[in-house]
């Protein structure tokens, strides 16, 4: 479309720039070269697709819609040539070589003291050719504000757009002359394709609306987090002498809930965006084919067009999930009480549906509840009630109201078995900001990782400080390898990795599974030297060869047998069974050598076999209790032992032993000792394993 003065109008240029990037490869951002058409109707240069495809893998993931396609026997070259797009590119590539290669001086600067200043852009309204500095200033000055400045290459590209219309006329004339017998078939194909196109196109507005809702909800969640944080701080100031530890717990849970709901929103937005990409690209391809393709080309692609249009036409936003995310409101619920009840009465975090949320039918509500329970569990009032331990209150009435719970807790060991403790909050030698992984050496020294200071410190048998090593990552957990080296998980710049170091702390090597690790936390080594890792952010377990290559992975966000909610730590027994602490679901889950589910035990509650946030775990390696599992039950302030079949065996430590939110644990069985970290208190403690 041309303006009255013969220049391209800004509106038509905008349309061409956004819609007709149809002829630009998504991978190289250049006009297609030897375009290949994937079964999902996305097109890429053959060389780009060849570079994108993984070596020694028989499938390739579409870079746009992430659908996997089997690579033909001939390789990427075996994918179908996109003759339609190649023909359009050929038509538009016949540019004026003289115009393209000519160096055009800037209309504003002209020559300066260093010589002629060359232009790189062009103003649509003025017709001026502009150098980079002038191109930046031109649409911002008073008299030319709002002018449309485009690159010279874009201008040349747009000027050739008219050739598409000429091509279509030539094709139609040739088709009318040479193949009139295809006219009826063409009309039938056009009618079918247009019908499916209309159905698929109608889906686009609903996706745009859903994404907008989620974006607005994301902003509201951030605002709610700020408001709730202020409410928590205000309640804390009322009871500061008695509730400092509870304040940390609530703020931690606030961040957990916020991050979980934010992750849910981002995940749903990503899913909607992918569907929208498929809808747009499929409709766009079909529109271009109908507009510029020949009738023979329409017939050629008819079946695939209909198949893809039917596929995207059946897509629907998951309204029940979206309404659950948009309609929930994060609140801080509190009530005044006496100081002696403050740890229970300070308040609780809840996610509630707002009053203005559109109501759903009873059947839809039940369906949404099932999805909440299975796919994205949230912290509910009942869960928080369970987490409030009777041992934190002095209320006789409360104890009488819960006789079963009180009786079960009285069986806990209360003998003081503390051997030594060391550490405090600080950044100096022998101090911690966030003690995480812990390990005994063969000589009885204790290795402690600090995930905030990025350090590894070594302490002697009496808890005396020996040495400190600065680490290249934020460390989480550490184990011994089969070769007697240290292997620790760590994270840096949003990527996870495993660092192998010698006992003196010198880095030997590291691996990150080609960037597939995101937030690795727990680590274990089996009898074959394989590394087993937990990824908290991806909610999965990964198994790696001794060299670090990814062998197998399983898990996703959820609470079924092969799903996790922030699995923190992992250990292995003598049978190389993988024992995973599924923190957010309050379970310990056991899998065989190949990752097949075997059993689970625990669950949120106050019975002897229940957990509230199981963190660290290790196994007994000798004696009659071989393969018994030692678990840090952080929410109950306990360490428990379970038989290998998951049945509760006995308490090792309780709150009566001075324990508070234990995180990680390691054993020195030959000396009847275990060492654990209290991350919130910045302490490391050594206890007798048995009296």
XYZ file of C-alpha atoms in Angstrom:
691
model
C 0.000 0.000 0.000
C 1.437 3.401 -1.039
C 0.644 6.847 0.324
C -0.411 9.688 -1.950
C 3.152 10.967 -2.263
C 4.411 7.576 -3.422
C 6.090 6.557 -0.162
C 5.127 3.588 1.963
C 2.611 4.600 4.624
C 3.567 4.009 8.292
C 0.524 1.832 8.896
C 1.268 -0.514 6.012
C 4.906 -0.682 7.045
C 3.866 -1.694 10.555
C 1.629 -4.447 9.241
C 4.369 -5.708 6.976
C 6.914 -5.613 9.769
C 4.784 -7.646 12.205
C 2.871 -10.035 9.933
C 5.319 -10.708 7.124
C 8.193 -11.721 9.303
C 6.483 -14.875 8.088
C 9.438 -15.023 5.655
C 12.099 -14.605 8.375
C 13.633 -17.641 10.107
C 12.968 -17.666 13.888
C 16.465 -19.027 14.557
C 18.699 -16.730 12.488
C 16.316 -13.736 11.981
C 17.202 -13.708 8.289
C 15.199 -14.417 5.140
C 14.815 -18.188 4.783
C 17.514 -20.154 3.000
C 16.383 -23.585 1.800
C 13.311 -23.510 4.114
C 12.217 -26.797 5.721
C 8.632 -27.360 6.893
C 8.113 -29.278 10.142
C 4.878 -31.278 10.644
C 3.658 -28.537 13.043
C 3.759 -26.049 10.092
C 6.713 -24.052 11.451
C 9.460 -23.308 8.950
C 13.217 -22.900 9.483
C 16.353 -22.692 7.347
C 17.819 -26.137 6.784
C 21.228 -25.091 8.180
C 19.611 -23.456 11.234
C 17.566 -26.572 11.955
C 20.658 -28.736 11.513
C 22.538 -26.696 14.116
C 19.558 -26.665 16.471
C 18.981 -30.442 16.434
C 20.889 -32.385 19.118
C 23.583 -34.809 18.021
C 22.779 -38.528 18.356
C 19.097 -37.828 19.041
C 16.392 -39.067 16.675
C 13.949 -36.251 17.444
C 14.044 -32.477 17.196
C 11.967 -30.073 19.274
C 10.331 -27.247 17.340
C 11.935 -24.021 18.653
C 8.557 -22.218 18.474
C 5.881 -24.597 19.832
C 8.210 -27.199 21.481
C 6.524 -30.139 19.765
C 8.933 -33.059 19.203
C 9.262 -34.440 15.670
C 11.058 -37.582 14.523
C 14.039 -36.729 12.309
C 13.799 -38.523 8.912
C 16.360 -41.155 7.904
C 18.104 -38.559 5.716
C 18.458 -36.237 8.698
C 17.154 -32.684 8.791
C 17.449 -32.578 5.012
C 14.713 -35.203 4.895
C 12.079 -32.794 6.216
C 9.740 -31.514 3.532
C 10.906 -28.493 1.530
C 8.566 -25.541 2.001
C 8.174 -24.716 -1.663
C 5.529 -22.106 -0.938
C 7.785 -20.066 1.359
C 10.837 -20.634 -0.832
C 8.931 -19.251 -3.815
C 7.884 -16.155 -1.869
C 11.444 -15.578 -0.667
C 12.735 -15.918 -4.207
C 10.195 -13.364 -5.430
C 11.124 -10.846 -2.728
C 14.887 -11.417 -2.884
C 15.178 -9.813 -6.341
C 16.127 -6.471 -4.838
C 17.747 -3.558 -6.573
C 21.441 -4.370 -6.169
C 22.547 -0.861 -6.949
C 20.189 0.593 -4.328
C 21.171 -2.020 -1.814
C 24.905 -1.579 -2.230
C 25.002 2.186 -2.672
C 26.352 4.103 0.351
C 23.834 6.858 1.102
C 25.043 9.911 3.103
C 23.077 11.215 6.077
C 20.630 13.934 4.984
C 21.159 15.872 8.238
C 24.883 15.530 8.975
C 26.206 15.385 5.414
C 29.981 15.549 5.820
C 31.832 16.104 9.075
C 35.493 16.672 9.806
C 36.192 12.945 9.462
C 34.511 12.717 6.062
C 31.124 11.628 4.778
C 28.639 10.290 7.401
C 26.694 7.346 6.010
C 23.013 6.732 6.705
C 21.575 3.514 8.101
C 17.905 4.528 8.476
C 15.144 6.335 6.636
C 12.245 8.534 7.869
C 8.944 7.565 6.234
C 7.332 10.994 6.669
C 10.299 13.261 5.780
C 12.094 11.035 3.326
C 15.419 11.842 5.074
C 18.224 9.315 5.225
C 19.692 9.241 8.756
C 22.915 8.148 10.453
C 22.637 6.223 13.785
C 22.794 9.375 15.958
C 20.233 11.231 13.862
C 17.998 8.165 13.669
C 17.881 8.078 17.473
C 17.170 11.813 17.851
C 14.822 12.303 14.884
C 11.546 10.908 16.342
C 12.265 12.628 19.679
C 12.764 16.247 18.554
C 9.897 18.720 18.702
C 9.098 19.040 14.970
C 9.605 15.416 13.967
C 8.333 13.681 17.131
C 6.355 10.574 16.244
C 7.897 10.074 12.809
C 8.482 6.472 11.769
C 12.169 5.658 11.281
C 13.075 2.314 9.690
C 16.340 0.721 8.628
C 17.316 0.959 4.976
C 17.184 -2.813 4.667
C 13.574 -2.809 5.963
C 12.684 -0.061 3.505
C 14.092 -2.027 0.584
C 12.308 -5.140 1.787
C 8.950 -3.359 1.953
C 9.373 -1.826 -1.500
C 9.521 -5.334 -2.948
C 6.278 -6.392 -1.288
C 4.315 -5.551 -4.416
C 6.004 -8.430 -6.156
C 3.892 -10.825 -4.098
C 0.737 -9.485 -5.706
C 2.326 -9.749 -9.167
C 3.327 -13.334 -8.408
C -0.230 -14.253 -7.371
C -1.654 -12.728 -10.591
C 0.831 -14.668 -12.733
C 0.034 -17.914 -10.897
C -3.712 -17.395 -11.274
C -3.362 -16.639 -15.008
C -1.211 -19.717 -15.575
C -3.579 -21.843 -13.503
C -6.633 -20.613 -15.439
C -4.878 -21.429 -18.708
C -3.148 -24.708 -17.921
C -5.232 -26.455 -15.248
C -8.929 -25.550 -15.348
C -9.800 -29.073 -14.285
C -8.462 -28.346 -10.738
C -10.786 -25.399 -10.189
C -13.602 -27.404 -8.544
C -11.174 -29.247 -6.253
C -9.537 -25.943 -5.368
C -12.842 -24.352 -4.412
C -13.710 -27.298 -2.174
C -10.284 -27.104 -0.503
C -10.616 -23.373 0.024
C -14.035 -23.773 1.590
C -12.843 -26.475 4.024
C -9.668 -24.667 5.017
C -11.451 -21.346 5.534
C -13.990 -23.012 7.808
C -11.314 -24.516 10.031
C -9.354 -21.261 9.925
C -12.374 -19.337 11.183
C -12.830 -21.750 14.105
C -9.158 -21.607 15.085
C -8.959 -17.804 14.760
C -11.808 -17.365 17.234
C -9.652 -18.987 19.930
C -7.029 -16.225 19.856
C -8.973 -13.548 21.815
C -9.714 -15.944 24.683
C -6.004 -16.751 25.026
C -5.083 -13.084 24.976
C -7.692 -12.389 27.665
C -6.458 -15.271 29.851
C -2.850 -14.117 29.621
C -3.917 -10.573 30.511
C -5.800 -11.880 33.562
C -2.785 -13.843 34.738
C -0.473 -10.861 34.215
C -2.770 -8.666 36.306
C -3.001 -11.378 38.963
C 0.786 -11.615 39.079
C 0.948 -7.899 39.927
C -1.731 -8.324 42.574
C 0.153 -11.211 44.154
C 3.239 -9.027 44.529
C 1.137 -6.294 46.128
C -0.510 -8.811 48.439
C 2.890 -10.145 49.434
C 3.957 -6.641 50.441
C 0.750 -6.037 52.407
C 0.915 -9.393 54.194
C 4.588 -8.882 54.979
C 3.723 -5.587 56.683
C 0.927 -7.273 58.647
C 3.291 -9.994 59.800
C 5.866 -7.419 60.864
C 3.213 -5.479 62.812
C 2.022 -8.613 64.631
C 5.631 -9.507 65.375
C 6.301 -6.143 67.012
C 3.487 -6.847 69.499
C 5.119 -10.004 70.767
C 8.754 -9.478 69.842
C 10.198 -11.100 72.958
C 8.322 -14.377 72.410
C 7.699 -14.723 68.675
C 10.920 -13.963 66.807
C 11.342 -17.573 65.711
C 7.699 -17.786 64.664
C 8.075 -14.621 62.638
C 10.827 -16.250 60.602
C 8.642 -19.270 60.028
C 5.691 -17.223 58.796
C 7.791 -15.049 56.495
C 9.443 -18.156 55.132
C 6.069 -19.728 54.461
C 4.860 -16.505 52.864
C 7.736 -16.607 50.427
C 7.095 -20.302 49.787
C 3.426 -19.747 48.996
C 4.141 -16.642 46.934
C 6.867 -18.358 44.918
C 4.664 -21.420 44.410
C 1.696 -19.349 43.196
C 3.989 -17.197 41.088
C 5.459 -20.369 39.573
C 1.937 -21.670 38.916
C 0.983 -18.415 37.192
C 4.174 -18.354 35.124
C 3.691 -21.993 34.174
C 0.088 -21.416 33.108
C 1.074 -18.268 31.202
C 3.817 -20.181 29.391
C 1.330 -22.906 28.462
C -1.162 -20.350 27.166
C 1.545 -18.505 25.248
C 2.658 -21.718 23.580
C -0.924 -22.502 22.553
C -1.299 -18.931 21.316
C 1.889 -19.270 19.277
C 0.489 -22.421 17.693
C -2.844 -20.724 16.987
C -1.257 -17.607 15.512
C 1.373 -19.401 13.472
C -1.073 -21.995 12.111
C -3.629 -19.335 11.185
C -0.913 -17.067 9.785
C 0.513 -19.840 7.616
C -2.940 -20.719 6.334
C -3.800 -17.092 5.583
C -0.559 -16.582 3.648
C -1.082 -19.783 1.708
C -4.624 -18.767 0.810
C -3.505 -15.268 -0.126
C -0.292 -15.925 -2.005
C -0.248 -19.643 -2.718
C -1.525 -21.263 -5.871
C -4.542 -23.520 -5.893
C -2.241 -26.453 -6.462
C -0.296 -25.481 -3.353
C -3.529 -25.265 -1.366
C -4.451 -28.763 -2.527
C -0.945 -29.969 -1.692
C -1.141 -28.772 1.929
C -4.896 -29.317 2.412
C -4.746 -32.382 4.653
C -1.985 -31.027 6.837
C -3.693 -27.654 7.103
C -6.952 -29.231 8.154
C -5.205 -31.534 10.620
C -3.341 -28.661 12.289
C -6.329 -26.304 12.195
C -8.496 -28.977 13.796
C -5.809 -29.542 16.406
C -5.459 -25.878 17.368
C -9.196 -25.383 16.967
C -9.745 -27.807 19.829
C -7.443 -25.872 22.156
C -9.094 -24.172 25.108
C -7.675 -22.166 28.028
C -7.984 -24.125 31.264
C -10.538 -21.789 32.802
C -10.831 -23.746 36.049
C -7.089 -23.504 36.641
C -6.980 -19.852 35.596
C -9.901 -18.852 37.800
C -8.282 -20.656 40.715
C -5.059 -18.694 40.195
C -6.733 -15.364 39.488
C -9.424 -15.706 42.134
C -7.248 -16.649 45.102
C -6.052 -14.010 47.531
C -3.105 -14.346 49.871
C -4.007 -13.176 53.362
C -2.475 -12.992 56.799
C -5.023 -14.005 59.459
C -4.216 -13.079 63.049
C -5.845 -12.693 66.438
C -4.675 -11.210 69.749
C -3.825 -13.586 72.575
C -1.752 -13.867 75.688
C 2.004 -14.152 75.285
C 2.015 -17.777 76.492
C -0.067 -18.708 73.413
C 1.761 -16.447 70.992
C 3.518 -19.194 69.054
C 0.140 -20.654 68.203
C -1.912 -17.475 68.019
C 0.396 -15.128 66.124
C -1.331 -15.807 62.842
C -1.427 -18.006 59.813
C -1.081 -17.722 56.088
C -4.030 -18.619 53.921
C -4.913 -18.461 50.267
C -8.596 -17.635 49.887
C -10.927 -16.953 46.991
C -11.821 -13.282 46.832
C -15.443 -12.302 47.349
C -15.624 -10.821 43.843
C -14.497 -14.064 42.201
C -16.959 -15.406 39.666
C -18.802 -18.352 41.191
C -18.603 -21.784 39.612
C -20.936 -24.715 39.665
C -20.627 -27.309 42.402
C -19.248 -29.834 39.933
C -16.633 -27.338 38.710
C -15.693 -26.518 42.303
C -15.172 -30.197 43.095
C -13.034 -30.536 39.992
C -10.943 -27.533 40.999
C -10.476 -28.981 44.480
C -9.156 -32.202 42.986
C -6.715 -30.266 40.850
C -5.552 -28.348 43.920
C -4.985 -31.566 45.841
C -3.096 -33.310 43.078
C -1.347 -30.764 40.918
C -0.690 -27.696 43.007
C -1.285 -28.172 46.730
C -1.531 -24.994 48.762
C -1.084 -24.358 52.442
C -4.525 -24.674 54.019
C -5.733 -23.939 57.513
C -5.924 -27.637 58.440
C -2.302 -28.110 57.389
C -1.181 -25.187 59.531
C -3.171 -26.470 62.493
C -1.292 -29.761 62.190
C 2.027 -27.928 62.149
C 1.392 -26.230 65.499
C 3.018 -28.596 67.915
C 1.532 -29.178 71.338
C 5.022 -29.081 72.787
C 5.134 -25.341 72.041
C 2.223 -24.487 74.349
C 1.792 -24.590 78.089
C -1.975 -24.839 77.937
C -3.284 -27.694 80.071
C -6.670 -27.383 78.405
C -5.125 -27.893 74.970
C -3.252 -30.964 76.193
C -6.455 -32.471 77.569
C -8.184 -31.808 74.239
C -5.593 -33.921 72.376
C -4.845 -37.013 74.479
C -3.806 -39.216 71.559
C -1.196 -36.740 70.403
C 0.131 -36.186 73.916
C 0.465 -39.918 74.595
C 2.389 -40.535 71.380
C 4.809 -37.720 72.083
C 5.640 -38.951 75.581
C 7.481 -41.886 74.021
C 10.099 -39.578 72.575
C 13.600 -39.890 73.998
C 14.419 -37.075 76.392
C 17.945 -38.098 77.478
C 20.471 -35.331 76.932
C 22.948 -36.775 74.469
C 24.565 -33.619 73.139
C 28.311 -34.146 72.629
C 29.217 -30.668 71.393
C 27.841 -27.730 69.464
C 29.543 -24.822 67.746
C 28.884 -21.852 65.536
C 26.808 -18.691 65.707
C 25.425 -16.034 63.404
C 28.247 -14.185 61.672
C 30.709 -14.059 58.810
C 33.912 -14.783 60.698
C 35.875 -17.993 61.099
C 33.741 -20.636 62.801
C 30.563 -18.624 62.190
C 27.695 -19.253 59.783
C 24.963 -17.417 57.955
C 23.241 -20.519 56.574
C 24.873 -23.883 57.441
C 23.624 -26.501 54.967
C 25.489 -29.668 53.983
C 27.483 -31.435 56.691
C 29.863 -34.406 56.571
C 32.307 -36.365 58.749
C 35.840 -37.019 57.529
C 37.674 -40.272 58.187
C 39.549 -38.581 61.029
C 36.352 -37.350 62.668
C 36.653 -33.759 61.488
C 33.411 -32.087 60.452
C 32.897 -30.354 57.085
C 30.188 -27.684 56.993
C 28.921 -25.801 53.921
C 27.501 -22.273 54.185
C 25.077 -21.525 51.358
C 25.153 -17.744 51.916
C 28.859 -17.159 52.547
C 29.830 -19.607 49.738
C 32.283 -21.342 52.056
C 33.342 -24.787 53.244
C 34.670 -24.839 56.821
C 36.410 -27.695 58.632
C 36.172 -28.242 62.405
C 38.035 -30.645 64.695
C 36.844 -33.281 67.138
C 36.216 -30.658 69.822
C 34.481 -28.255 67.452
C 37.570 -26.076 67.046
C 37.873 -24.186 63.753
C 40.554 -25.556 61.401
C 40.178 -24.083 57.936
C 37.886 -22.330 55.499
C 37.716 -22.539 51.686
C 35.898 -20.044 49.477
C 33.687 -21.884 46.978
C 32.829 -20.967 43.361
C 29.097 -21.609 43.896
C 26.427 -21.266 46.570
C 26.736 -24.793 48.073
C 23.858 -26.961 49.310
C 24.919 -30.540 50.058
C 28.105 -32.607 50.066
C 29.053 -36.321 49.932
C 32.147 -38.468 49.493
C 32.762 -39.980 46.049
C 34.018 -43.521 45.418
C 37.486 -42.032 44.804
C 37.592 -40.263 48.180
C 36.892 -36.782 46.815
C 34.150 -34.343 47.805
C 31.129 -33.835 45.545
C 28.910 -30.883 46.348
C 25.827 -29.378 44.761
C 25.783 -25.656 44.119
C 24.049 -22.903 42.229
C 25.174 -19.750 40.498
C 23.345 -17.311 38.184
C 20.212 -19.440 37.998
C 22.104 -22.603 36.976
C 22.921 -25.649 39.063
C 26.025 -27.816 38.965
C 28.038 -30.415 40.857
C 31.602 -29.491 41.858
C 34.156 -32.255 42.521
C 36.951 -31.214 44.907
C 39.826 -32.971 46.610
C 39.723 -33.213 50.442
C 41.763 -29.975 50.703
C 39.112 -28.050 48.756
C 40.832 -27.782 45.363
C 38.385 -28.012 42.480
C 39.021 -30.992 40.184
C 36.089 -30.720 37.806
C 32.396 -29.887 37.623
C 29.366 -30.839 35.543
C 25.965 -29.315 34.856
C 24.401 -31.876 32.465
C 24.591 -29.421 29.551
C 22.693 -26.754 31.460
C 19.774 -29.027 32.399
C 20.323 -28.504 36.138
C 18.542 -25.491 37.602
C 18.489 -25.486 41.426
C 20.188 -28.689 42.547
C 20.110 -29.349 46.276
C 20.564 -32.902 47.562
C 23.256 -35.295 46.357
C 24.082 -38.965 46.933
C 26.525 -41.465 45.389
C 25.546 -45.109 44.866
C 27.752 -48.209 44.784
C 28.426 -47.733 41.063
C 29.664 -44.194 41.572
C 26.562 -42.653 40.003
C 25.431 -39.252 41.259
C 21.785 -38.853 42.331
C 20.600 -35.240 42.579
C 17.419 -33.431 43.573
C 16.359 -30.289 41.696
C 14.162 -28.166 43.963
C 12.952 -25.789 41.277
C 12.199 -28.447 38.669
C 10.741 -30.828 41.291
C 12.649 -33.828 39.965
C 15.406 -36.354 40.622
C 18.265 -36.770 38.153
C 20.715 -39.691 37.886
C 24.169 -39.125 36.393
C 27.072 -41.332 35.422
C 30.343 -41.028 37.390
C 31.497 -38.655 34.646
C 28.390 -36.485 35.110
C 26.390 -37.430 32.022
C 22.626 -37.455 32.514
C 21.451 -41.090 32.613
C 17.851 -40.795 33.787
C 15.476 -38.291 35.348
C 11.976 -38.402 36.735
C 9.544 -36.200 38.616
C 7.349 -33.167 38.118
C 5.441 -30.771 40.328
C 2.645 -32.561 42.219
C 2.089 -35.076 45.006
C 1.650 -38.468 43.346
C 4.235 -41.254 43.339
C 6.407 -39.742 40.588
C 5.824 -36.100 41.529
C 7.503 -33.860 44.081
C 7.079 -30.544 45.833
C 10.598 -29.192 46.384
C 12.561 -32.397 47.064
C 15.525 -31.242 49.149
C 17.722 -34.196 50.090
C 18.417 -37.700 48.845
C 20.396 -40.701 50.064
C 20.935 -44.329 48.970
C 21.001 -47.639 50.848
C 23.019 -50.840 50.359
C 20.628 -51.953 47.575
C 21.176 -48.645 45.717
C 17.584 -47.652 46.384
C 17.017 -43.909 46.114
C 15.500 -42.334 49.244
C 14.081 -38.869 48.514
C 12.813 -36.354 51.093
C 9.793 -34.795 49.385
C 9.721 -31.761 51.666
C 6.613 -29.950 50.433
C 4.475 -33.108 50.391
C 5.778 -34.263 53.820
C 6.793 -37.720 52.538
C 9.920 -39.813 52.173
C 9.744 -41.716 48.858
C 11.818 -44.737 47.873
C 12.736 -45.742 44.303
C 14.825 -48.580 42.924
C 18.135 -48.324 41.078
C 16.395 -47.356 37.831
C 13.966 -44.878 39.369
C 10.937 -47.169 39.683
C 8.686 -46.234 42.601
C 8.735 -48.719 45.482
C 7.034 -47.131 48.510
C 6.576 -43.982 50.519
C 6.018 -43.205 54.189
C 5.224 -40.194 56.346
C 2.583 -37.670 55.368
C 1.637 -34.442 57.128
C 0.423 -35.037 60.686
C 1.352 -35.511 64.333
C 1.532 -39.308 64.613
C 4.894 -40.953 65.194
C 5.220 -41.898 61.525
C 4.229 -38.453 60.183
C 6.422 -35.556 59.117
C 6.215 -31.827 58.828
C 8.853 -30.865 56.282
C 11.331 -33.779 56.165
C 14.719 -32.397 55.149
C 17.969 -34.330 55.512
C 18.245 -38.120 55.584
C 20.906 -40.812 55.738
C 20.992 -44.590 56.263
C 22.642 -46.908 58.753
C 25.344 -48.908 56.995
C 26.085 -51.715 59.464
C 24.695 -53.947 62.213
C 21.235 -55.395 62.718
C 19.634 -52.155 61.621
C 21.347 -52.036 58.211
C 19.559 -49.668 55.811
C 17.379 -48.115 58.531
C 16.638 -44.516 57.528
C 17.474 -41.511 59.728
C 15.267 -38.500 58.891
C 15.312 -34.882 60.091
C 11.658 -34.078 60.837
C 12.210 -30.322 60.806
C 8.680 -29.168 61.595
C 8.438 -31.456 64.637
C 11.976 -30.552 65.827
C 12.923 -34.233 65.802
C 15.229 -36.824 64.283
C 13.555 -40.215 63.717
C 14.651 -43.648 62.525
C 12.500 -45.777 60.222
C 13.072 -49.348 59.125
C 13.937 -49.817 55.466
C 10.326 -50.828 54.754
C 9.125 -47.430 56.019
C 7.803 -48.509 59.418
C 8.639 -46.230 62.337
C 11.413 -47.591 64.566
C 12.285 -44.991 67.218
C 13.032 -41.396 68.053
C 16.678 -40.353 68.047
C 16.281 -36.717 69.138
C 13.403 -34.415 70.048
C 12.886 -30.846 71.085
C 13.680 -31.933 74.651
C 17.237 -32.546 73.421
C 17.502 -28.875 72.502
C 16.673 -29.471 68.845
C 15.139 -26.728 66.694
C 14.349 -27.243 62.981
C 17.162 -29.665 62.050
C 18.024 -29.534 58.350
C 20.872 -31.891 57.392
C 22.355 -34.937 59.083
C 25.396 -37.201 58.716
C 26.537 -40.277 60.662
C 29.762 -41.564 62.188
C 28.444 -44.951 63.237
C 31.715 -46.433 64.442
C 31.806 -43.710 67.092
C 28.058 -43.699 67.783
C 27.688 -40.103 66.591
C 25.530 -38.046 64.301
C 26.056 -34.437 63.270
C 23.300 -32.092 62.148
C 22.756 -28.459 61.243
C 20.229 -25.993 62.610
C 20.188 -23.548 59.741
C 17.931 -20.950 61.362
C 20.035 -20.860 64.539
C 23.345 -21.049 62.620
C 24.453 -23.999 64.787
C 26.115 -27.347 64.156
C 25.523 -30.056 66.789
C 26.969 -33.499 67.437
C 24.879 -36.039 69.384
C 25.235 -39.631 70.490
C 23.302 -41.843 68.106
C 22.272 -44.116 71.004
C 22.515 -43.802 74.805
